[in-house]
Amino acid sequence: MTKLKMTNEFKTLKKFDAGNGREGFLYSLPALEEHGVGKISRLPVSIRIVLESVLRNCDGKKVRRKDVETLANWNAKAPANDEIPFVVARIVLQDFTGVPLVVDLAAMRSAVKRLGGDPKIIEPLVPVDLVVDHSVQVDFFGSAKALQLNLELEFKRNRERYQFLKWGQQAFKTFQLVPPGIGIVHQVNLEYLAKGVLSAPSTINHQPSTIFYPDTLVGTDSHTTMINGLGVVGWGVGGIEAEAGMLGQPVYFLTPEVVGLHMKGQLHEGVTATDLVLHITQLLRAQKVVGKFVEFYGEGAASLPVPDRATIGNMSPEYGATMGYFPVDQESINYLRATGRSDKQCRTFENYFRAQNMFGMPGKGEIDYSVDVDLDLANVHPSVAGPKRPQDRINLPELGKTFRALLEKPVQDGGYGKKNVDLGEKHLVQLNGSAPRDRAMASTDEIEQGINPGDERNKIEMVANRPTPDTGKEIRAASSEMFTHGQSHIGHGSVLIAAITSCTNTSNPSVMIAAALLAKKAAERGLRVDPAVKTSLAPGSRVVSDYLDKTGLQKYLDQLGFNLVGYGCTTCIGNSGPLHPNIEKAIHEFDLVAASVLSGNRNFEARVHQHIKANFLMSPPLVVAFALAGRVDIDLSREPIGKDMNGKETFLRDLWPSLREIRDTMQSALKPETFRKLYRDFADQNPKWNEIPSSTGDIYQWDETSDYIHEPPFFKNFSMEPGHVEEIRGARALGIFGDSVTTDHISPAGAIKATSPAGQYLLSRGIEHSDFNSYGSRRGNDLVMTRGTFANVRIKNLMVPGTEGGVTKYFGNQKSGTGEQMSIFDAAMKYAETKTPLIIFAGHEYGAGSSRDWAAKGTRLLGVKAVVATSFERIHRSNLVGMGVLPLQFLEGASVQSLALDGSEIFSITSLSDKIRPGHHATLEIKGKDRKSHSVPVKLRIDTPIEIDYYRHGGILPFVLRQLLVK
Ligand code: SF4
């Protein structure tokens, strides 16, 4: 391990008892307070942890004395608008965002080599862990073979990416990889990667010593905040910022406000951690916590075990906060012990936090927060959230009523605009008919993979989920002994996907065991799931399977079709896989508002499945319950869920397990040895990974025949001189969007349509539609991703009213004053021929959702110079700057609507020069069709001084590369 060079600017280096007879050093926050640098003991714990990093890294250059003093004097009610240089201890990545990041590192190495330098100067300086979890898709389900078959397909589809990652694993020393089939990044982080406290060798007073510091991180996934539940500070950043962090740059952020959420009371029997987090999401959305830290404290917070806290931390992006942090206390230590961490590690964790005066859940009045919010846990009720946003919580009894109202509510008011709906009307769907196969489904070859031709059972199980002529009824019955008929009746509100998915919940044994116990009671009464419901179970670690197997509960989930489909994100990231083609046909034909129920954290349109319009987030036991009910237009508190084997009506209350049952089951099943055993020697536990061949060497040999990995153009013609900040003149609008355009709208992760520019490109490369894979998996190829930018099938460009998908009007052809309709990509390329700069206009919360760097990279590669929006979400704004695209915000009162923009105008952005400062006001000049000009001021959303540098250099990567090359 690299030896740390320690500074002691504030004379705060102190010895402490690191446990088990070891002595170590730390940068003491109490000592800093004693020296009169701020009232540190009154600071929120999350701020203190960041302060420790700033103090430890204070070298007068990257981190200045002033930075320490400013943060130590954080004023709760009026935090200074200063940027904090936060050097994190480590980085976590998932494969969708991690692959392009390793591609960029490889491209930087190639650029350094071209410039005659040593490529090895490009090397992560902090430990980086990449967990391959986002690629597995639910192609097979409801079968004992589903896991193996989905894994087979995953490896076949992602072979090139995995070969590349294996190259990265050997090329970069500080880069560790968790192969596919092990778990989901945030659950793996919680159960294994997180240490609580890290250490490094050092020399202090000329003696070899060890320095200890809190575990902190950033991750290229917005739900990195799940680790806040363990008392670890960390959050999601764009891939671009993470790259800079890896290369030794601090992560910069503005001094935040900290919302203190005081919890009191206890959760009632029957109320889950999922209900609690949906309640908190709604509560905090209303509090407008975007860009703020939230810290949970009080006796209610102390009563929550770490998995519940992690569920709450996980959904920080949904309530909009940078973090949802729980201070370290005895529960945190208990969790580390319960998950197999060593005694040495647990003692160090406890001793360190005690020595820093940061151990224990704070009580009311002990800490100064910017905003105080109270929550009585006794007021939380069973809930779901949806159908389109996670903050739209619905009390369970009201779901049926709410859904019925939404069906007829006008589209512009968030409804579905149906008229005279008869919810009793159902349409017969044959599930064993000879419908055309969905081209997105796997090829016959793939289905055949792993089949032993002589094994009839295997054949049956493999086709069970891929309906082909004459197979439905018998096959489903044969494969899982549950599907008793091969047809269904579906209508508005029918549940067509029921997924126990997402690390948000699968990391929490109490809700997973509750789901399994509910399945047991249902299965024992003979209740069954309708064959139209695509059921799946995708835990975030193999520990879940271990306890479900040990308790004998998995078999009941199997009986309801919740067979294990993989250890990965699956439905949570939109990899729900295809529905039966006849179901899709019926949805289209009758324009059905069908439903999904999932234990995920996001339900934006087209996120879960392109054809499912109503998506409800809920706890795993409720997912099982709604799968059994088969519809969402129901009040499960009063209406029966179904009939048992004797024809007797069964209610949710008959199936719901008691807290005691859940606790007893958990205690018998969760053992630290299991965690130790399952988190050892990953490579040995996945032979398929070992079979993948990979190249070696410091420089990646780019392969022009690959359609997954391609050298991006970011460093082509790279020079050592940065550019200048210049005005943008003669620009055209490439798109005008409304409110809440998510990064998923901008850069979708899911299926690639054959008719889309990306689809056409892949077809032109000789790739069959069945082999397209998803956008998420092609993020190592800029040629696909640029074509996929703004290509979400649900994005609505107001320049072309009444359309959906990535279309725009091209006004470069002066003969056509009304503009020529074409794809956004084609228009961008045509504008590029005339070097016409492009602008995107948008409403509120532009770039909400996942931290998706391709949403910024694709924007840049389409030739967009600026995005003008009413407001931005935090990560996407910083990613735009990180890619050298200017984010600009309308001032109060101005908007696309108030300016009556239709996209036919010619725009200029003036008052821009090298002298710009954060928050600078520029001018947006608009020349309309009538040739009249008018202008409005717009605010630069370059928020920190370092971002000015990034923008001037054309982005963060050229900035870092130039820094490294001059060293
Ligand atoms: S399961 Fe969902 S929340 Fe967890 S890492 Fe995957 S996509 Fe993100």
Tab-separated table of N, CA and C and ligand atoms in Angstrom, residues 133-134 184-186 221 223 314 502-504 569 572-573 601 607, ligand 1:
chain	number	residue	atom	x	y	z
A	133	ASP	N	-22.895	-5.935	-12.078
A	133	ASP	CA	-24.233	-6.291	-11.593
A	133	ASP	C	-25.359	-5.823	-12.480
A	134	HIS	N	-25.078	-4.881	-13.382
A	134	HIS	CA	-26.170	-4.239	-14.113
A	134	HIS	C	-26.541	-4.947	-15.418
A	184	ILE	N	-25.139	-7.256	-6.065
A	184	ILE	CA	-25.382	-5.886	-6.525
A	184	ILE	C	-24.450	-4.943	-5.763
A	185	VAL	N	-23.933	-3.970	-6.475
A	185	VAL	CA	-22.842	-3.148	-5.964
A	185	VAL	C	-23.091	-2.605	-4.547
A	186	HIS	N	-24.267	-2.053	-4.293
A	186	HIS	CA	-24.448	-1.404	-2.982
A	186	HIS	C	-24.641	-2.418	-1.859
A	221	ASP	N	-22.947	5.646	-9.152
A	221	ASP	CA	-24.328	5.188	-9.129
A	221	ASP	C	-25.007	6.006	-8.048
A	223	HIS	N	-27.327	5.533	-6.111
A	223	HIS	CA	-27.720	4.879	-4.854
A	223	HIS	C	-26.542	4.432	-3.995
A	314	ASN	N	-30.373	4.431	0.795
A	314	ASN	CA	-30.411	4.084	-0.627
A	314	ASN	C	-31.251	5.070	-1.429
A	502	SER	N	-33.855	-5.135	-6.561
A	502	SER	CA	-33.224	-3.922	-6.054
A	502	SER	C	-32.540	-4.095	-4.700
A	503	CYS	N	-31.305	-3.648	-4.684
A	503	CYS	CA	-30.539	-3.675	-3.445
A	503	CYS	C	-31.220	-2.851	-2.359
A	504	THR	N	-32.057	-1.900	-2.737
A	504	THR	CA	-32.799	-1.098	-1.753
A	504	THR	C	-33.435	-2.011	-0.712
A	569	CYS	N	-29.085	-6.321	-10.844
A	569	CYS	CA	-30.100	-5.266	-10.734
A	569	CYS	C	-31.415	-5.635	-11.414
A	572	CYS	N	-34.901	-3.568	-11.526
A	572	CYS	CA	-34.643	-2.260	-10.921
A	572	CYS	C	-33.982	-1.312	-11.921
A	573	ILE	N	-33.143	-1.864	-12.804
A	573	ILE	CA	-32.472	-0.992	-13.793
A	573	ILE	C	-33.188	-1.054	-15.143
A	601	ASN	N	-36.600	1.248	-6.621
A	601	ASN	CA	-36.658	2.615	-6.116
A	601	ASN	C	-37.057	3.628	-7.173
A	607	ARG	N	-39.097	2.999	-17.567
A	607	ARG	CA	-37.918	2.511	-16.829
A	607	ARG	C	-38.027	0.996	-16.603
B	1	SF4	S1	-30.459	-2.723	-7.800
B	1	SF4	FE1	-31.283	-0.776	-8.485
B	1	SF4	S2	-30.598	0.695	-6.923
B	1	SF4	FE2	-29.367	-1.158	-6.664
B	1	SF4	S3	-27.534	-0.741	-7.901
B	1	SF4	FE3	-28.975	-1.850	-9.183
B	1	SF4	S4	-30.085	-0.298	-10.307
B	1	SF4	FE4	-29.084	0.724	-8.574
